[in-house]
mmCIF file of C-alpha atoms in Angstrom:
data_model
loop_
_atom_site.group_PDB
_atom_site.id
_atom_site.type_symbol
_atom_site.label_atom_id
_atom_site.label_comp_id
_atom_site.label_asym_id
_atom_site.label_seq_id
_atom_site.Cartn_x
_atom_site.Cartn_y
_atom_site.Cartn_z
ATOM 1 C CA UNK A 202 119.426 87.038 176.796
ATOM 2 C CA UNK A 203 116.248 89.143 176.543
ATOM 3 C CA UNK A 204 115.619 90.833 173.230
ATOM 4 C CA UNK A 205 116.420 94.533 173.073
ATOM 5 C CA UNK A 206 113.674 97.120 172.902
ATOM 6 C CA UNK A 207 113.168 97.784 169.204
ATOM 7 C CA UNK A 208 111.939 100.995 167.590
ATOM 8 C CA UNK A 209 111.315 102.130 164.017
ATOM 9 C CA UNK A 210 111.560 105.893 163.515
ATOM 10 C CA UNK A 211 110.247 107.512 160.355
ATOM 11 C CA UNK A 212 111.250 111.051 159.324
ATOM 12 C CA UNK A 213 109.405 112.925 156.600
ATOM 13 C CA UNK A 214 110.713 115.352 154.015
ATOM 14 C CA UNK A 215 110.569 118.435 156.234
ATOM 15 C CA UNK A 216 112.459 116.596 158.991
ATOM 16 C CA UNK A 217 115.379 115.904 156.607
ATOM 17 C CA UNK A 218 114.934 119.068 154.561
ATOM 18 C CA UNK A 219 118.333 120.623 155.319
ATOM 19 C CA UNK A 220 121.760 119.665 156.726
ATOM 20 C CA UNK A 221 120.847 121.217 160.094
ATOM 21 C CA UNK A 222 117.631 119.212 160.295
ATOM 22 C CA UNK A 223 119.442 116.030 159.275
ATOM 23 C CA UNK A 224 121.923 116.604 162.097
ATOM 24 C CA UNK A 225 118.975 117.096 164.473
ATOM 25 C CA UNK A 226 117.513 113.769 163.300
ATOM 26 C CA UNK A 227 120.873 112.090 163.926
ATOM 27 C CA UNK A 228 120.982 113.446 167.473
ATOM 28 C CA UNK A 229 117.486 112.108 168.196
ATOM 29 C CA UNK A 230 118.395 108.709 166.751
ATOM 30 C CA UNK A 231 121.535 108.699 168.913
ATOM 31 C CA UNK A 232 119.395 109.174 172.036
ATOM 32 C CA UNK A 233 117.547 105.941 171.250
ATOM 33 C CA UNK A 234 120.694 104.062 170.282
ATOM 34 C CA UNK A 235 122.458 105.175 173.484
ATOM 35 C CA UNK A 236 119.668 103.516 175.485
ATOM 36 C CA UNK A 237 120.755 100.197 174.015
ATOM 37 C CA UNK A 238 117.751 99.924 171.687
ATOM 38 C CA UNK A 239 117.688 98.405 168.203
ATOM 39 C CA UNK A 240 116.875 101.356 165.939
ATOM 40 C CA UNK A 241 115.665 101.329 162.340
ATOM 41 C CA UNK A 242 115.232 104.726 160.686
ATOM 42 C CA UNK A 243 113.015 105.209 157.625
ATOM 43 C CA UNK A 244 113.462 108.457 155.707
ATOM 44 C CA UNK A 245 111.655 110.286 152.938
ATOM 45 C CA UNK A 246 113.260 112.400 150.241
ATOM 46 C CA UNK A 247 114.225 115.915 151.283
ATOM 47 C CA UNK A 248 111.314 118.349 151.161
ATOM 48 C CA UNK A 249 110.520 119.353 147.577
ATOM 49 C CA UNK A 250 112.848 116.786 146.006
ATOM 50 C CA UNK A 251 110.154 114.419 144.707
ATOM 51 C CA UNK A 252 108.323 117.306 143.051
ATOM 52 C CA UNK A 253 111.591 118.517 141.503
ATOM 53 C CA UNK A 254 112.309 115.084 140.053
ATOM 54 C CA UNK A 255 108.760 114.747 138.728
ATOM 55 C CA UNK A 256 109.077 118.134 137.036
ATOM 56 C CA UNK A 257 112.289 116.977 135.373
ATOM 57 C CA UNK A 258 110.541 113.865 134.075
ATOM 58 C CA UNK A 259 107.686 115.983 132.692
ATOM 59 C CA UNK A 260 110.166 118.315 131.035
ATOM 60 C CA UNK A 261 111.770 115.370 129.234
ATOM 61 C CA UNK A 262 108.492 113.696 128.311
ATOM 62 C CA UNK A 263 104.843 114.787 128.729
ATOM 63 C CA UNK A 264 103.889 111.152 129.355
ATOM 64 C CA UNK A 265 106.958 109.564 130.987
ATOM 65 C CA UNK A 266 107.275 105.798 131.294
ATOM 66 C CA UNK A 267 106.187 104.787 134.801
ATOM 67 C CA UNK A 268 109.031 102.317 135.326
ATOM 68 C CA UNK A 269 111.637 104.967 134.563
ATOM 69 C CA UNK A 270 109.851 107.514 136.739
ATOM 70 C CA UNK A 271 110.163 105.063 139.650
ATOM 71 C CA UNK A 272 113.891 104.704 138.975
ATOM 72 C CA UNK A 273 114.171 108.497 139.016
ATOM 73 C CA UNK A 274 112.072 109.157 142.117
ATOM 74 C CA UNK A 275 113.817 106.480 144.192
ATOM 75 C CA UNK A 276 117.004 108.557 144.064
ATOM 76 C CA UNK A 277 115.447 111.116 146.418
ATOM 77 C CA UNK A 278 115.301 108.653 149.307
ATOM 78 C CA UNK A 279 118.758 107.304 148.416
ATOM 79 C CA UNK A 280 120.223 110.756 149.016
ATOM 80 C CA UNK A 281 118.425 111.061 152.380
ATOM 81 C CA UNK A 282 119.575 107.663 153.651
ATOM 82 C CA UNK A 283 123.190 108.437 152.806
ATOM 83 C CA UNK A 284 123.106 111.874 154.434
ATOM 84 C CA UNK A 285 121.434 110.608 157.627
ATOM 85 C CA UNK A 286 123.957 107.752 157.834
ATOM 86 C CA UNK A 287 126.829 110.211 157.360
ATOM 87 C CA UNK A 288 125.386 112.428 160.102
ATOM 88 C CA UNK A 289 125.198 109.440 162.459
ATOM 89 C CA UNK A 290 128.790 108.425 161.698
ATOM 90 C CA UNK A 291 129.865 112.004 162.418
ATOM 91 C CA UNK A 292 128.545 111.771 166.006
ATOM 92 C CA UNK A 293 129.926 108.310 166.667
ATOM 93 C CA UNK A 294 126.878 106.148 165.907
ATOM 94 C CA UNK A 295 127.519 103.090 163.704
ATOM 95 C CA UNK A 296 124.985 103.093 160.886
ATOM 96 C CA UNK A 297 124.343 101.515 157.506
ATOM 97 C CA UNK A 298 122.038 102.814 154.776
ATOM 98 C CA UNK A 299 119.835 100.354 152.876
ATOM 99 C CA UNK A 300 117.743 100.971 149.786
ATOM 100 C CA UNK A 301 114.551 99.073 149.055
ATOM 101 C CA UNK A 302 116.323 96.471 146.930
ATOM 102 C CA UNK A 303 119.044 95.955 149.546
ATOM 103 C CA UNK A 304 116.642 95.362 152.420
ATOM 104 C CA UNK A 305 114.390 93.480 149.991
ATOM 105 C CA UNK A 306 111.125 95.333 150.356
ATOM 106 C CA UNK A 307 109.294 93.104 147.873
ATOM 107 C CA UNK A 308 106.310 94.643 146.087
ATOM 108 C CA UNK A 309 103.985 93.969 143.195
ATOM 109 C CA UNK A 310 104.783 95.552 139.809
ATOM 110 C CA UNK A 311 102.362 98.497 139.878
ATOM 111 C CA UNK A 312 104.788 101.321 139.167
ATOM 112 C CA UNK A 313 103.956 104.506 141.023
ATOM 113 C CA UNK A 314 101.531 102.815 143.397
ATOM 114 C CA UNK A 315 103.078 99.450 144.316
ATOM 115 C CA UNK A 316 101.908 97.431 147.302
ATOM 116 C CA UNK A 317 104.300 95.669 149.672
ATOM 117 C CA UNK A 318 104.072 91.868 149.556
ATOM 118 C CA UNK A 319 106.703 90.998 152.161
ATOM 119 C CA UNK A 320 109.957 92.246 153.690
ATOM 120 C CA UNK A 321 113.090 90.181 154.197
ATOM 121 C CA UNK A 322 114.350 91.400 157.579
ATOM 122 C CA UNK A 323 117.596 89.351 157.637
ATOM 123 C CA UNK A 324 119.852 92.249 156.541
ATOM 124 C CA UNK A 325 118.473 94.487 159.265
ATOM 125 C CA UNK A 326 118.814 91.739 161.860
ATOM 126 C CA UNK A 327 122.495 91.310 160.999
ATOM 127 C CA UNK A 328 123.038 95.051 161.368
ATOM 128 C CA UNK A 329 121.357 95.022 164.788
ATOM 129 C CA UNK A 330 123.596 92.134 165.834
ATOM 130 C CA UNK A 331 126.591 94.381 165.046
ATOM 131 C CA UNK A 332 125.136 97.309 167.001
ATOM 132 C CA UNK A 333 124.332 99.358 163.911
ATOM 133 C CA UNK A 334 121.451 101.718 163.266
ATOM 134 C CA UNK A 335 119.745 100.770 159.997
ATOM 135 C CA UNK A 336 118.773 103.751 157.826
ATOM 136 C CA UNK A 337 116.186 102.618 155.271
ATOM 137 C CA UNK A 338 114.829 104.335 152.165
ATOM 138 C CA UNK A 339 111.085 104.831 152.462
ATOM 139 C CA UNK A 340 108.628 104.918 149.550
ATOM 140 C CA UNK A 341 110.433 102.301 147.468
ATOM 141 C CA UNK A 342 110.803 98.568 146.913
ATOM 142 C CA UNK A 343 111.600 96.010 144.264
ATOM 143 C CA UNK A 344 109.406 93.593 142.328
ATOM 144 C CA UNK A 345 110.090 89.949 141.463
ATOM 145 C CA UNK A 346 111.812 91.047 138.222
ATOM 146 C CA UNK A 347 114.221 93.287 140.184
ATOM 147 C CA UNK A 348 112.568 96.481 138.943
ATOM 148 C CA UNK A 349 112.582 99.452 141.326
ATOM 149 C CA UNK A 350 109.046 100.366 142.395
ATOM 150 C CA UNK A 351 107.561 103.216 144.416
ATOM 151 C CA UNK A 352 104.571 103.139 146.744
ATOM 152 C CA UNK A 353 102.895 106.431 145.901
ATOM 153 C CA UNK A 354 102.606 109.685 147.851
ATOM 154 C CA UNK A 355 103.084 109.181 151.572
ATOM 155 C CA UNK A 356 104.571 105.755 150.920
ATOM 156 C CA UNK A 357 107.333 106.217 153.488
ATOM 157 C CA UNK A 358 104.711 105.924 156.252
ATOM 158 C CA UNK A 359 103.678 102.567 154.810
ATOM 159 C CA UNK A 360 107.320 101.470 154.553
ATOM 160 C CA UNK A 361 107.906 102.347 158.211
ATOM 161 C CA UNK A 362 104.860 100.484 159.520
ATOM 162 C CA UNK A 363 105.545 97.443 157.327
ATOM 163 C CA UNK A 364 109.149 97.327 158.562
ATOM 164 C CA UNK A 365 107.955 97.674 162.160
ATOM 165 C CA UNK A 366 105.675 94.672 161.583
ATOM 166 C CA UNK A 367 108.439 92.633 159.935
ATOM 167 C CA UNK A 368 110.933 93.451 162.704
ATOM 168 C CA UNK A 369 108.322 92.959 165.447
ATOM 169 C CA UNK A 370 109.206 96.412 166.726
ATOM 170 C CA UNK A 371 107.792 97.623 170.015
ATOM 171 C CA UNK A 372 106.723 100.908 168.428
ATOM 172 C CA UNK A 373 106.757 102.744 165.117
ATOM 173 C CA UNK A 374 107.401 106.439 165.687
ATOM 174 C CA UNK A 375 106.248 108.711 162.852
ATOM 175 C CA UNK A 376 108.075 112.047 163.125
ATOM 176 C CA UNK A 377 106.497 114.888 161.212
ATOM 177 C CA UNK A 378 106.021 118.663 161.308
ATOM 178 C CA UNK A 379 102.974 118.397 163.615
ATOM 179 C CA UNK A 380 103.029 117.127 167.174
ATOM 180 C CA UNK A 381 100.231 114.588 166.932
ATOM 181 C CA UNK A 382 96.750 113.862 165.625
ATOM 182 C CA UNK A 383 94.221 116.631 166.176
ATOM 183 C CA UNK A 384 90.441 116.646 166.333
ATOM 184 C CA UNK A 385 90.534 118.631 163.091
ATOM 185 C CA UNK A 386 92.995 120.676 161.041
ATOM 186 C CA UNK A 387 94.334 123.415 163.387
ATOM 187 C CA UNK A 388 94.881 125.676 160.382
ATOM 188 C CA UNK A 389 91.114 125.698 159.821
ATOM 189 C CA UNK A 390 89.991 125.507 163.432
ATOM 190 C CA UNK A 391 92.354 127.133 165.985
ATOM 191 C CA UNK A 392 90.659 125.394 168.937
ATOM 192 C CA UNK A 393 91.415 121.909 167.587
ATOM 193 C CA UNK A 394 92.508 119.534 170.352
ATOM 194 C CA UNK A 395 95.452 117.125 170.248
ATOM 195 C CA UNK A 396 94.398 113.533 170.893
ATOM 196 C CA UNK A 397 96.404 111.409 173.317
ATOM 197 C CA UNK A 398 95.197 108.150 171.805
ATOM 198 C CA UNK A 399 93.133 107.188 168.773
ATOM 199 C CA UNK A 400 92.155 103.747 167.488
ATOM 200 C CA UNK A 401 93.470 102.233 164.286
ATOM 201 C CA UNK A 402 89.902 102.160 162.951
ATOM 202 C CA UNK A 403 89.245 105.834 163.674
ATOM 203 C CA UNK A 404 92.590 106.800 162.139
ATOM 204 C CA UNK A 405 91.833 104.689 159.071
ATOM 205 C CA UNK A 406 88.469 106.364 158.544
ATOM 206 C CA UNK A 407 89.982 109.817 159.132
ATOM 207 C CA UNK A 408 92.798 109.168 156.652
ATOM 208 C CA UNK A 409 90.295 107.934 154.068
ATOM 209 C CA UNK A 410 88.282 111.160 154.220
ATOM 210 C CA UNK A 411 91.040 113.742 154.139
ATOM 211 C CA UNK A 412 93.108 113.756 157.347
ATOM 212 C CA UNK A 413 96.723 114.128 156.163
ATOM 213 C CA UNK A 414 98.716 113.048 159.228
ATOM 214 C CA UNK A 415 99.148 109.408 158.167
ATOM 215 C CA UNK A 416 98.926 107.773 154.764
ATOM 216 C CA UNK A 417 95.907 105.465 154.593
ATOM 217 C CA UNK A 418 97.831 102.326 153.600
ATOM 218 C CA UNK A 419 100.154 102.777 156.578
ATOM 219 C CA UNK A 420 97.141 102.751 158.900
ATOM 220 C CA UNK A 421 95.741 99.653 157.167
ATOM 221 C CA UNK A 422 99.084 97.919 157.704
ATOM 222 C CA UNK A 423 99.252 99.000 161.361
ATOM 223 C CA UNK A 424 95.721 97.760 161.954
ATOM 224 C CA UNK A 425 96.343 94.423 160.225
ATOM 225 C CA UNK A 426 99.564 93.720 162.160
ATOM 226 C CA UNK A 427 98.582 95.438 165.455
ATOM 227 C CA UNK A 428 101.522 97.856 165.229
ATOM 228 C CA UNK A 429 101.496 100.628 167.829
ATOM 229 C CA UNK A 430 102.178 103.934 166.042
ATOM 230 C CA UNK A 431 103.322 107.084 167.847
ATOM 231 C CA UNK A 432 102.851 110.292 165.802
ATOM 232 C CA UNK A 433 105.296 112.930 167.072
ATOM 233 C CA UNK A 434 106.961 116.198 166.110
ATOM 234 C CA UNK A 435 110.561 116.031 164.959
ATOM 235 C CA UNK A 436 111.080 119.541 166.336
ATOM 236 C CA UNK A 437 110.382 118.926 170.042
ATOM 237 C CA UNK A 438 110.353 116.155 172.645
ATOM 238 C CA UNK A 439 106.626 116.342 173.417
ATOM 239 C CA UNK A 440 104.491 113.236 173.686
ATOM 240 C CA UNK A 441 102.444 112.889 170.524
ATOM 241 C CA UNK A 442 99.411 110.762 169.673
ATOM 242 C CA UNK A 443 99.354 106.976 170.012
ATOM 243 C CA UNK A 444 97.467 105.106 167.265
ATOM 244 C CA UNK A 445 96.654 101.765 168.829
ATOM 245 C CA UNK A 446 94.196 98.844 168.717
ATOM 246 C CA UNK A 447 90.713 99.755 169.932
ATOM 247 C CA UNK A 448 90.213 100.137 173.666
ATOM 248 C CA UNK A 449 86.861 99.902 175.462
ATOM 249 C CA UNK A 450 87.070 103.442 176.846
ATOM 250 C CA UNK A 451 87.431 104.914 173.351
ATOM 251 C CA UNK A 452 83.690 104.547 172.730
ATOM 252 C CA UNK A 453 83.030 107.065 175.500
ATOM 253 C CA UNK A 454 83.925 109.831 173.033
ATOM 254 C CA UNK A 455 81.257 110.030 170.327
ATOM 255 C CA UNK A 456 83.231 112.048 167.719
ATOM 256 C CA UNK A 457 87.033 112.199 167.681
ATOM 257 C CA UNK A 458 87.731 113.886 164.357
ATOM 258 C CA UNK A 459 86.247 116.311 161.846
ATOM 259 C CA UNK A 460 88.045 115.759 158.544
ATOM 260 C CA UNK A 461 87.759 117.532 155.223
ATOM 261 C CA UNK A 462 88.978 117.121 151.669
ATOM 262 C CA UNK A 463 88.789 119.990 149.200
ATOM 263 C CA UNK A 464 90.403 118.264 146.223
ATOM 264 C CA UNK A 465 87.211 116.486 145.163
ATOM 265 C CA UNK A 466 85.458 116.331 141.805
ATOM 266 C CA UNK A 467 81.861 115.300 141.155
ATOM 267 C CA UNK A 468 80.955 113.502 137.930
ATOM 268 C CA UNK A 469 77.362 112.865 136.808
ATOM 269 C CA UNK A 470 76.082 110.576 134.068
ATOM 270 C CA UNK A 471 72.600 111.741 133.164
ATOM 271 C CA UNK A 472 69.928 109.640 131.523
ATOM 272 C CA UNK A 473 71.531 106.269 132.168
ATOM 273 C CA UNK A 474 69.313 103.332 131.106
ATOM 274 C CA UNK A 475 67.945 101.731 134.280
ATOM 275 C CA UNK A 476 68.946 98.153 133.533
ATOM 276 C CA UNK A 477 71.060 95.598 135.449
ATOM 277 C CA UNK A 478 74.815 95.503 134.890
ATOM 278 C CA UNK A 479 75.469 99.079 133.776
ATOM 279 C CA UNK A 480 77.144 100.101 137.035
ATOM 280 C CA UNK A 481 79.773 97.415 136.475
ATOM 281 C CA UNK A 482 80.327 98.683 132.923
ATOM 282 C CA UNK A 483 80.936 102.173 134.300
ATOM 283 C CA UNK A 484 83.055 101.520 137.375
ATOM 284 C CA UNK A 485 85.013 98.529 136.067
ATOM 285 C CA UNK A 486 87.065 100.570 133.551
ATOM 286 C CA UNK A 487 87.693 103.260 136.180
ATOM 287 C CA UNK A 488 89.079 100.685 138.598
ATOM 288 C CA UNK A 489 91.222 99.171 135.851
ATOM 289 C CA UNK A 490 92.843 102.576 135.355
ATOM 290 C CA UNK A 491 93.559 102.891 139.080
ATOM 291 C CA UNK A 492 90.979 105.649 139.635
ATOM 292 C CA UNK A 493 89.528 105.468 143.142
ATOM 293 C CA UNK A 494 85.809 106.237 143.245
ATOM 294 C CA UNK A 495 84.688 107.561 146.605
ATOM 295 C CA UNK A 496 80.994 108.357 147.014
ATOM 296 C CA UNK A 497 78.269 107.103 144.659
ATOM 297 C CA UNK A 498 74.638 108.201 144.432
ATOM 298 C CA UNK A 499 72.075 106.829 141.989
ATOM 299 C CA UNK A 500 68.932 108.907 141.722
ATOM 300 C CA UNK A 501 65.460 107.432 141.496
ATOM 301 C CA UNK A 502 64.550 106.738 137.883
ATOM 302 C CA UNK A 503 62.791 109.589 136.175
ATOM 303 C CA UNK A 504 60.122 109.349 133.461
ATOM 304 C CA UNK A 505 60.599 106.715 130.813
ATOM 305 C CA UNK A 506 62.146 107.890 127.596
ATOM 306 C CA UNK A 507 62.401 106.200 124.237
ATOM 307 C CA UNK A 508 64.766 103.607 125.687
ATOM 308 C CA UNK A 509 62.772 102.883 128.840
ATOM 309 C CA UNK A 510 63.348 104.054 132.401
ATOM 310 C CA UNK A 511 66.406 106.191 133.010
ATOM 311 C CA UNK A 512 68.365 107.364 136.020
ATOM 312 C CA UNK A 513 71.212 109.710 136.944
ATOM 313 C CA UNK A 514 74.441 108.358 138.447
ATOM 314 C CA UNK A 515 76.773 110.662 140.374
ATOM 315 C CA UNK A 516 80.132 109.796 141.921
ATOM 316 C CA UNK A 517 83.222 111.548 143.263
ATOM 317 C CA UNK A 518 86.937 111.150 142.535
ATOM 318 C CA UNK A 519 90.010 113.183 143.407
ATOM 319 C CA UNK A 520 90.557 116.344 141.380
ATOM 320 C CA UNK A 521 93.798 114.827 140.074
ATOM 321 C CA UNK A 522 91.797 111.985 138.481
ATOM 322 C CA UNK A 523 88.944 114.141 137.154
ATOM 323 C CA UNK A 524 90.113 114.553 133.547
ATOM 324 C CA UNK A 525 90.944 110.854 133.109
ATOM 325 C CA UNK A 526 87.686 109.771 134.751
ATOM 326 C CA UNK A 527 85.597 112.080 132.554
ATOM 327 C CA UNK A 528 87.335 110.825 129.398
ATOM 328 C CA UNK A 529 86.630 107.215 130.381
ATOM 329 C CA UNK A 530 82.966 107.716 131.254
ATOM 330 C CA UNK A 531 82.357 109.791 128.117
ATOM 331 C CA UNK A 532 83.441 106.792 126.045
ATOM 332 C CA UNK A 533 81.209 104.540 128.117
ATOM 333 C CA UNK A 534 78.328 107.017 127.919
ATOM 334 C CA UNK A 535 77.936 106.652 124.174
ATOM 335 C CA UNK A 536 78.286 102.876 124.371
ATOM 336 C CA UNK A 537 75.564 102.358 126.982
ATOM 337 C CA UNK A 538 73.204 104.987 125.616
ATOM 338 C CA UNK A 539 73.439 107.529 128.450
ATOM 339 C CA UNK A 540 72.501 111.098 127.604
ATOM 340 C CA UNK A 541 75.477 113.178 128.823
ATOM 341 C CA UNK A 542 78.374 113.540 131.270
ATOM 342 C CA UNK A 543 78.941 116.618 133.441
ATOM 343 C CA UNK A 544 81.579 117.303 136.080
ATOM 344 C CA UNK A 545 82.507 119.889 138.675
ATOM 345 C CA UNK A 546 85.491 120.535 140.944
ATOM 346 C CA UNK A 547 83.588 123.111 143.021
ATOM 347 C CA UNK A 548 82.805 120.603 145.778
ATOM 348 C CA UNK A 549 84.456 119.309 148.919
ATOM 349 C CA UNK A 550 83.906 116.605 151.508
ATOM 350 C CA UNK A 551 83.399 116.986 155.251
ATOM 351 C CA UNK A 552 83.265 113.994 157.605
ATOM 352 C CA UNK A 553 82.694 113.256 161.266
ATOM 353 C CA UNK A 554 84.460 110.175 162.673
ATOM 354 C CA UNK A 555 84.237 108.423 166.024
ATOM 355 C CA UNK A 556 83.952 104.975 167.601
ATOM 356 C CA UNK A 557 81.228 106.289 169.886
ATOM 357 C CA UNK A 558 78.896 106.683 166.898
ATOM 358 C CA UNK A 559 78.314 102.911 167.047
ATOM 359 C CA UNK A 560 76.399 103.224 170.296
ATOM 360 C CA UNK A 561 75.016 106.770 170.113
ATOM 361 C CA UNK A 562 72.076 107.445 167.814
ATOM 362 C CA UNK A 563 71.322 110.839 166.344
ATOM 363 C CA UNK A 564 74.768 111.988 165.180
ATOM 364 C CA UNK A 565 73.653 112.136 161.538
ATOM 365 C CA UNK A 566 70.508 114.074 162.402
ATOM 366 C CA UNK A 567 72.499 116.554 164.517
ATOM 367 C CA UNK A 568 75.067 116.953 161.737
ATOM 368 C CA UNK A 569 72.464 117.572 159.040
ATOM 369 C CA UNK A 570 70.542 119.983 161.272
ATOM 370 C CA UNK A 571 73.676 122.012 162.022
ATOM 371 C CA UNK A 572 74.531 122.295 158.326
ATOM 372 C CA UNK A 573 70.962 123.237 157.430
ATOM 373 C CA UNK A 574 70.844 125.974 160.061
ATOM 374 C CA UNK A 575 74.042 127.411 158.544
ATOM 375 C CA UNK A 576 72.504 127.356 155.057
ATOM 376 C CA UNK A 577 74.931 124.707 153.799
ATOM 377 C CA UNK A 578 73.387 122.407 151.202
ATOM 378 C CA UNK A 579 74.237 118.701 151.243
ATOM 379 C CA UNK A 580 74.696 117.212 147.766
ATOM 380 C CA UNK A 581 75.728 113.629 148.638
ATOM 381 C CA UNK A 582 75.866 111.494 151.782
ATOM 382 C CA UNK A 583 77.943 108.426 152.663
ATOM 383 C CA UNK A 584 78.051 106.545 155.967
ATOM 384 C CA UNK A 585 79.891 103.726 157.693
ATOM 385 C CA UNK A 586 79.604 102.376 161.208
ATOM 386 C CA UNK A 587 81.841 105.125 162.635
ATOM 387 C CA UNK A 588 81.793 107.818 159.917
ATOM 388 C CA UNK A 589 79.380 110.178 158.167
ATOM 389 C CA UNK A 590 80.582 112.087 155.093
ATOM 390 C CA UNK A 591 78.833 114.750 153.039
ATOM 391 C CA UNK A 592 79.653 116.471 149.769
ATOM 392 C CA UNK A 593 79.001 120.226 149.862
ATOM 393 C CA UNK A 594 80.092 123.321 147.941
ATOM 394 C CA UNK A 595 83.849 123.841 148.278
ATOM 395 C CA UNK A 596 83.362 127.425 149.496
ATOM 396 C CA UNK A 597 81.457 126.063 152.523
ATOM 397 C CA UNK A 598 83.969 123.402 153.590
ATOM 398 C CA UNK A 599 85.994 125.330 156.173
ATOM 399 C CA UNK A 600 82.888 126.934 157.684
ATOM 400 C CA UNK A 601 81.297 123.486 157.975
ATOM 401 C CA UNK A 602 84.397 122.089 159.695
ATOM 402 C CA UNK A 603 84.369 124.869 162.282
ATOM 403 C CA UNK A 604 80.691 124.595 163.130
ATOM 404 C CA UNK A 605 80.747 120.767 163.326
ATOM 405 C CA UNK A 606 83.870 120.878 165.490
ATOM 406 C CA UNK A 607 82.147 123.329 167.814
ATOM 407 C CA UNK A 608 79.075 121.104 168.018
ATOM 408 C CA UNK A 609 80.630 117.658 168.393
ATOM 409 C CA UNK A 610 84.083 118.273 169.915
ATOM 410 C CA UNK A 611 84.509 121.495 171.888
ATOM 411 C CA UNK A 612 80.808 121.589 172.750
ATOM 412 C CA UNK A 613 80.849 117.959 173.906
ATOM 413 C CA UNK A 614 84.032 118.584 175.926
ATOM 414 C CA UNK A 615 82.417 121.578 177.637
ATOM 415 C CA UNK A 616 79.286 119.560 178.431
ATOM 416 C CA UNK A 617 81.414 116.753 179.882
ATOM 417 C CA UNK A 618 83.368 119.201 182.029
ATOM 418 C CA UNK A 619 80.141 120.785 183.275
ATOM 419 C CA UNK A 620 78.760 117.345 184.091
ATOM 420 C CA UNK A 621 81.821 116.462 186.174
ATOM 421 C CA UNK A 622 81.681 119.806 187.965
ATOM 422 C CA UNK A 623 78.028 119.218 188.777
#
């Protein structure tokens, strides 16, 4: 007998944020189950619940133990799985809820930011054999010592994609409060366009520079296992955006996304001795503390001082990591003989992303020219094969997004339409 069509559906916190919305989720799941499909449902905690639990932990202890915080936070998804399962039972759909330890989502032991190592799909397979919908807690797993772990913010996306890979699902549907992936944030740019299809690589780059639709590790997982992801709205039946392996025609579009990130902090070590090995002494301790460094610029050495040639080293981290990062580099500063450490949170990042940048020269020059004409100063630059990112003043971020979107997206679309008409 041919294997049934198999789908993983993931619902975020807003989608399960109230009893009415949970009932709506159950009705949508029933539609898939009634088609004879195998259905696995991954749910987040109800909207606001994770923040409420974190606030409770902070009220009990200003520096709560990470293991116990994971135990606490995992209860949010446990509530959602039970409620969704109850809603399915109420409309005649057989369902079983499974927590991370019951499905055996095995992770490493990094509490608060664990990574999935493998998933034992046997429990889900047995449920499918009995015609049941499997309702799975996102965001959580278990390590080899049977400790509950969590995957970090947005971890339910990663859970869903990893389960889709383990179950060899035909599609992983990510239901959210937007109806797809847009060329930029519609709240900043009202003429943003919804994309029908986007490559894993473009989505990965967009997620890494501020696009919030999908969590970056979920895209990495989808790319690694060739999982087709369909980003859709949980509030309508519209077709969303398919995130799929790269297709040849995708390079016809030069830029697909203008992304931004306002929660950036810039840290500068001034007067760093210009000798081999110091970069490792600076960034090694940051990595050990789980602080992700984004962009790095080392200035040309200035005049020699008493200790020889010196240089300035500037890098960016998230605003949430700023205080910890500054404390770490201040300790390092005195040890390596650097002059001082300064930091600022008055910056933001704007990026252009697109597969077509591989084969079209001049995107960087056009980007820099557009920003210059608008009087927007570029402080740092970072590039990859399909992405260009700049650090600018935070007050200029939204204006930069709008003008770059007009230049590379709506302007390019208008030129293409005019070309076809001609």
